[in-house]
CSV table of C-alpha atoms in Angstrom, one decimal:
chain,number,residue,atom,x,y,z
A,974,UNK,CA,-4.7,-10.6,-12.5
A,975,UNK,CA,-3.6,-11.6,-15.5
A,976,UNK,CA,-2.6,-8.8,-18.1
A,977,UNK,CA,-3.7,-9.1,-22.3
A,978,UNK,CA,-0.3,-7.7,-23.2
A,979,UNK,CA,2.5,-8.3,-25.1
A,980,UNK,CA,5.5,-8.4,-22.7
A,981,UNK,CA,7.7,-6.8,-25.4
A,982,UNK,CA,5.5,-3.8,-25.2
A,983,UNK,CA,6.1,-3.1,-21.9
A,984,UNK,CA,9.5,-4.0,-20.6
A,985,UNK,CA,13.0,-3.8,-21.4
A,986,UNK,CA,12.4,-7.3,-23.4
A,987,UNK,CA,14.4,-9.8,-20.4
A,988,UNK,CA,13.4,-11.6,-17.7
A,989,UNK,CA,15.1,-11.9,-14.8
A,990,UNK,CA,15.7,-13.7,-11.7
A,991,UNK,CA,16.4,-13.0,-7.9
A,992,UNK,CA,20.0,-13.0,-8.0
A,993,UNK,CA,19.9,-11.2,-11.4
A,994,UNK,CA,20.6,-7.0,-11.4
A,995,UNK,CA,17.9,-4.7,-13.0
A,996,UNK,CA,17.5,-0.8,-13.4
A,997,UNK,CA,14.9,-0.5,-10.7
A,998,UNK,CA,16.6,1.5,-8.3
A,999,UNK,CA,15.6,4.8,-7.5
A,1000,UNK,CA,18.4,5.4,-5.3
A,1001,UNK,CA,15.7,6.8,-2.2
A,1002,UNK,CA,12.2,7.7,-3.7
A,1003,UNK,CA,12.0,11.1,-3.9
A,1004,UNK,CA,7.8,10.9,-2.9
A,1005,UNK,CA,6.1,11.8,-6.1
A,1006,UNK,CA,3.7,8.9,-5.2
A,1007,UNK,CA,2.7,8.6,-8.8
A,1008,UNK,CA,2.5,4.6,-8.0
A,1009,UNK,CA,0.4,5.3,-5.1
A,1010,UNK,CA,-2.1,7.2,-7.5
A,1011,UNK,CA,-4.3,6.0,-9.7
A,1012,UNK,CA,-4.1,2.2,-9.6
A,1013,UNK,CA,-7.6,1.6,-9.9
A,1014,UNK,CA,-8.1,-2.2,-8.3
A,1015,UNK,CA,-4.7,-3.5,-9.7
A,1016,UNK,CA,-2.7,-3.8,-6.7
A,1017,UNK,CA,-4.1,-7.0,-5.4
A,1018,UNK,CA,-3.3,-8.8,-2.4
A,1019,UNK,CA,-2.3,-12.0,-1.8
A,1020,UNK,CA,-2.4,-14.2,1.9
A,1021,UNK,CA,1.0,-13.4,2.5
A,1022,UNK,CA,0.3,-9.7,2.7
A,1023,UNK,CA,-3.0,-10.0,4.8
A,1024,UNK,CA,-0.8,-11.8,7.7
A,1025,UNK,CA,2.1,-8.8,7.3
A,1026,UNK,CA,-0.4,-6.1,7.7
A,1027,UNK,CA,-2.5,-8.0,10.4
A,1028,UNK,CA,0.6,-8.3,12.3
A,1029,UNK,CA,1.7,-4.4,11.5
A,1030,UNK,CA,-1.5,-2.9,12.1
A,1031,UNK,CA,-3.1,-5.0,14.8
A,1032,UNK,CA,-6.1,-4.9,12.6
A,1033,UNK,CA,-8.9,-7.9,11.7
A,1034,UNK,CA,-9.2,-8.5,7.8
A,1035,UNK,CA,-12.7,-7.0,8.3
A,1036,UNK,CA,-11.3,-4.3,9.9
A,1037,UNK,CA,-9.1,-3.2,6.9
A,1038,UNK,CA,-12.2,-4.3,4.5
A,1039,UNK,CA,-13.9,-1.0,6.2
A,1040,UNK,CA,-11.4,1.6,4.8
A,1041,UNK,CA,-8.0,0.5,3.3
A,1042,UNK,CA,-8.6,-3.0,1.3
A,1043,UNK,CA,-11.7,-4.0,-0.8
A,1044,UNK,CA,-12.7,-7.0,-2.8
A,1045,UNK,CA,-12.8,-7.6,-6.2
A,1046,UNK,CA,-13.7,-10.8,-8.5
A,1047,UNK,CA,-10.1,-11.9,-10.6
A,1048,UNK,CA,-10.3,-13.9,-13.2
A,1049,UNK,CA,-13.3,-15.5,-11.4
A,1050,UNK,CA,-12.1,-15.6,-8.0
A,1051,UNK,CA,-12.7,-13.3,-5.0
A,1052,UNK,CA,-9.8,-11.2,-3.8
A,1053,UNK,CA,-8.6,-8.2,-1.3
A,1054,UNK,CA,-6.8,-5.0,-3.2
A,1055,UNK,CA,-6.0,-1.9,-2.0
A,1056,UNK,CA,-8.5,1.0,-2.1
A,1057,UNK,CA,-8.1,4.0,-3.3
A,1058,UNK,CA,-9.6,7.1,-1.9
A,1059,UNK,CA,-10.8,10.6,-2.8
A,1060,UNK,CA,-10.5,13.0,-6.2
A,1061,UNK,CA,-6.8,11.8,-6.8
A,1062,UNK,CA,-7.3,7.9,-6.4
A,1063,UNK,CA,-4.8,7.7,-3.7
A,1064,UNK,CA,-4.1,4.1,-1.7
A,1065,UNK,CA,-5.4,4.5,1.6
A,1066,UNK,CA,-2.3,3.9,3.2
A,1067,UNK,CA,-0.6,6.9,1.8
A,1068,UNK,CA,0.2,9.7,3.9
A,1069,UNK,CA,-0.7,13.3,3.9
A,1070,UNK,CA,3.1,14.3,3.2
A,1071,UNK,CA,2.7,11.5,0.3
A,1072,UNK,CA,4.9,8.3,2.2
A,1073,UNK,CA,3.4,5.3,2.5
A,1074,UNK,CA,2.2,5.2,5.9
A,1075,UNK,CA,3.4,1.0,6.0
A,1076,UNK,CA,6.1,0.3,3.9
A,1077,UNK,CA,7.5,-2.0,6.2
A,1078,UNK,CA,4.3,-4.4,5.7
A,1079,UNK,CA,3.5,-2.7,1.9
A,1080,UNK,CA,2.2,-5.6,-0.2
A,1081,UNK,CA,4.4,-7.9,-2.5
A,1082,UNK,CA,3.3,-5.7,-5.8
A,1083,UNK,CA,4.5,-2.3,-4.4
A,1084,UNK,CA,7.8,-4.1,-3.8
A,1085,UNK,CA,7.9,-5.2,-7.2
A,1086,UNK,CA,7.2,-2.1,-8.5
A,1087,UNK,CA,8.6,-1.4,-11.4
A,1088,UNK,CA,9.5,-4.9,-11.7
A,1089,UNK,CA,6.2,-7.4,-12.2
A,1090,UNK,CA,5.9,-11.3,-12.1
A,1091,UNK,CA,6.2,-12.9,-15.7
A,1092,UNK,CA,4.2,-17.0,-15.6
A,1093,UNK,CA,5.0,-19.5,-17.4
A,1094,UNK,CA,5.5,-23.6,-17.0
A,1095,UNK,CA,4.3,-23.7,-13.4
A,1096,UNK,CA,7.2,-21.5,-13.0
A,1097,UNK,CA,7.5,-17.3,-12.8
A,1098,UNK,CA,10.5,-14.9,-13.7
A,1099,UNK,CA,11.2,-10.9,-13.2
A,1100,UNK,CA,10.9,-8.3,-15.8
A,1101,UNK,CA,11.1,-4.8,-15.4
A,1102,UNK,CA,7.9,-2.7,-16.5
A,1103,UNK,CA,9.4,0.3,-18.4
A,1104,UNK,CA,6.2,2.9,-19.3
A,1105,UNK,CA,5.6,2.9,-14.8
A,1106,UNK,CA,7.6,5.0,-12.9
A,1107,UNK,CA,9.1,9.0,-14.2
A,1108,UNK,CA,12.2,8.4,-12.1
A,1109,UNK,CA,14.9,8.5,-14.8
A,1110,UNK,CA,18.6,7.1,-14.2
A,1111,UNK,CA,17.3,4.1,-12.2
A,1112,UNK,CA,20.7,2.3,-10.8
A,1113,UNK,CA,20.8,-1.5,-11.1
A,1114,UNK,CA,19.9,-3.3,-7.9
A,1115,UNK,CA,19.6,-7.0,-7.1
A,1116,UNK,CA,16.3,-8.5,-7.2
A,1117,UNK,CA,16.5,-9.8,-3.8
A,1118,UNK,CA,17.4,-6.7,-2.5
A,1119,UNK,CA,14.8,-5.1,-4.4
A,1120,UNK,CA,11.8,-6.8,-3.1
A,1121,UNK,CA,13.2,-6.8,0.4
A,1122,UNK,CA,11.6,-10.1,2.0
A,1123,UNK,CA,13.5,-12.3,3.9
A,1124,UNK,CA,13.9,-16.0,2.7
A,1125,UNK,CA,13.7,-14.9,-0.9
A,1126,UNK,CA,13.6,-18.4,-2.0
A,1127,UNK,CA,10.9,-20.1,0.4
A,1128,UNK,CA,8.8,-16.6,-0.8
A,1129,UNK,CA,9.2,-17.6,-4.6
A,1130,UNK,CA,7.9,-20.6,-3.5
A,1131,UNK,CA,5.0,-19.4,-2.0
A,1132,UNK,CA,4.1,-17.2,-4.8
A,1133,UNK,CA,4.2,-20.1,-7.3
A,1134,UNK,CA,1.8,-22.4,-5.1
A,1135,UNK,CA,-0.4,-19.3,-4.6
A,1136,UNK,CA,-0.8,-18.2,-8.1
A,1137,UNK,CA,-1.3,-21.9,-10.1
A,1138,UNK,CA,-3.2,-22.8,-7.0
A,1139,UNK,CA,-5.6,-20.1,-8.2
A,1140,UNK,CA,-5.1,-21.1,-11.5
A,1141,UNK,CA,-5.8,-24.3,-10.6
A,1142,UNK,CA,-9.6,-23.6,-9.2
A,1143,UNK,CA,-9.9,-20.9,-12.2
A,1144,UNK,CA,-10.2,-23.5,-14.6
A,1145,UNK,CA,-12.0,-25.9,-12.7
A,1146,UNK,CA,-15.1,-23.4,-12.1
A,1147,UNK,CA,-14.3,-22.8,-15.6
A,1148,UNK,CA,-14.9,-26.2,-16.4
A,1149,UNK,CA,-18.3,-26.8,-14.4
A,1150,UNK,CA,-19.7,-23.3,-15.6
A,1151,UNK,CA,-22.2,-24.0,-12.2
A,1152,UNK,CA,-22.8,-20.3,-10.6
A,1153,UNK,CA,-23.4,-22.0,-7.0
A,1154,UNK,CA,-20.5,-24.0,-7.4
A,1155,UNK,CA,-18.5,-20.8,-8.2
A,1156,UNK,CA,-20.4,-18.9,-5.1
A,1157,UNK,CA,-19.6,-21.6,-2.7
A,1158,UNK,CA,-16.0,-22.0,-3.3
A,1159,UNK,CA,-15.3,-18.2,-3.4
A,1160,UNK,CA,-16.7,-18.0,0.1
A,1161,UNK,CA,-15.1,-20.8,1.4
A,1162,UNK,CA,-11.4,-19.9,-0.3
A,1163,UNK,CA,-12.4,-16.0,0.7
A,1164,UNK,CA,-13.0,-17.4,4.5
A,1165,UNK,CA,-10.4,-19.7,4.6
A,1166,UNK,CA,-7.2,-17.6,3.2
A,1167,UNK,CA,-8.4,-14.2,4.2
A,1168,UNK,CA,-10.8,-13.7,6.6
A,1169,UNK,CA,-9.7,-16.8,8.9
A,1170,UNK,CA,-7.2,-14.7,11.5
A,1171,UNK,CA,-3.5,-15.5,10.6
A,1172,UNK,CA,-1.6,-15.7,13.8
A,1173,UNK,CA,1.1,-13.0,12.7
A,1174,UNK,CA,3.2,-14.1,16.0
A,1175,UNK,CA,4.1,-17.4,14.2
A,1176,UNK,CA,5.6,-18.1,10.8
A,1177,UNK,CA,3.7,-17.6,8.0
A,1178,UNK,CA,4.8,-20.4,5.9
A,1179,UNK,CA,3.4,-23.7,8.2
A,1180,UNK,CA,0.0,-21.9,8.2
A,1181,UNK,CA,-0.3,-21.1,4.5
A,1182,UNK,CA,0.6,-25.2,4.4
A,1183,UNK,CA,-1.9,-26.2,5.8
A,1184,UNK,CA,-4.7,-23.9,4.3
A,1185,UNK,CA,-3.5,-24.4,1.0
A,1186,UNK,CA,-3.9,-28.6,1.8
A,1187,UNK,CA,-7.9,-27.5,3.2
A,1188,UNK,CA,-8.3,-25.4,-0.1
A,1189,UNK,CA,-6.7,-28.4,-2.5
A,1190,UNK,CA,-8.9,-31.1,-0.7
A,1191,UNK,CA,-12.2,-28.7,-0.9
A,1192,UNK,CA,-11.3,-28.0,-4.7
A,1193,UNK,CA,-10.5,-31.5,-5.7
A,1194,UNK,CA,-6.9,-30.9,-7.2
A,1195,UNK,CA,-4.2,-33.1,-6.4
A,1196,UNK,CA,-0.9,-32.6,-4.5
């Protein structure tokens, strides 16, 4: 999703990278859950977290689509985010004592948070959002750390191919302005990077490969 503001606005005015230390440590949450609040439709979810909550869960894509996750057009594409329920907006994942009921498998923005994804060049960096989170005294952490996935760098990867991939087919329907041409490759992209199974024993990485080859070839972009 890509965000109309000025960067300076809203962070401590660097960027950052994985190996870099930022004041994003909390030093063990102490549950306010005020992240987990509220969000709207702006935690959005990527592959890479559909195959990490399959595989945590046990549940289908169209099983979470009933309850936890919901879809959403971004920027002219089709994507998953994570609902939120009742009179206080609360992600569906978030228990009654106010813990995230699967931070082990928690999507790649809530282990960001407070930190977001800056693009530019074909290329992202870190900076840390400073209006977010009420915890005060933050201690400086490593990036790496932060996030907590393993094989930071093959992950960076990832996210780069993901996001100007869907850059990529953004400006293409863009270009063609056709509404059946922007129907049928939201339901093929939806099917084939969503709700396609991922087969969470196996790693992640080979799979998204291949996809990402079917979804190049079906848009027409090269590489």
């Amino acid at each position: 999703m890509k965000r109309q503001v000025d960067i300076r606005e809203i962070s401590d005015g660097k960027l950052y990278g994985a190996g870099d230390m930022v004041k994003a440590d909390t030093g063990g949450c102490a549950g306010c859950s005020a992240c987990c609040r509220g969000m709207g439709n702006s935690v959005i979810l990527d592959p890479y977290d559909i195959w990490r909550l399959e595989g945590a869960l046990g549940l289908t894509f169209e099983q979470l689509l009933e309850d936890k996750l919901e879809l959403q057009v971004v920027d002219g594409i089709i994507l998953p985010n994570l609902r939120m329920t009742g009179p206080e907006e609360a992600c569906a994942f978030l228990t009654g004592e106010g813990r995230c009921g699967i931070h082990s498998a928690r999507p790649g923005v809530c282990r960001l948070f407070p930190l977001g994804r800056y693009y530019e060049g074909r290329d992202f960096r870190y900076f840390l959002q400073v209006h977010e989170c009420p915890r005060e005294n933050r201690a400086k952490v490593k990036v790496r750390k932060w996030i907590d996935t393993p094989g930071i760098g093959v992950y960076e990867d990832y996210i780069r191919q993901w996001h100007y991939f869907l850059e990529d087919v953004e400006a293409i329907l863009e270009r063609d302005g056709s509404e059946e041409l922007r129907r049928q490759v939201n339901l093929f992209l939806l099917k084939l990077f969503f709700a396609q199974p991922w087969e969470t024993e196996k790693d992640f990485y080979p799979q998204f490969a291949e996809r990402l080859r079917q979804g190049k070839q079906y848009a027409g972009i090269a590489g």
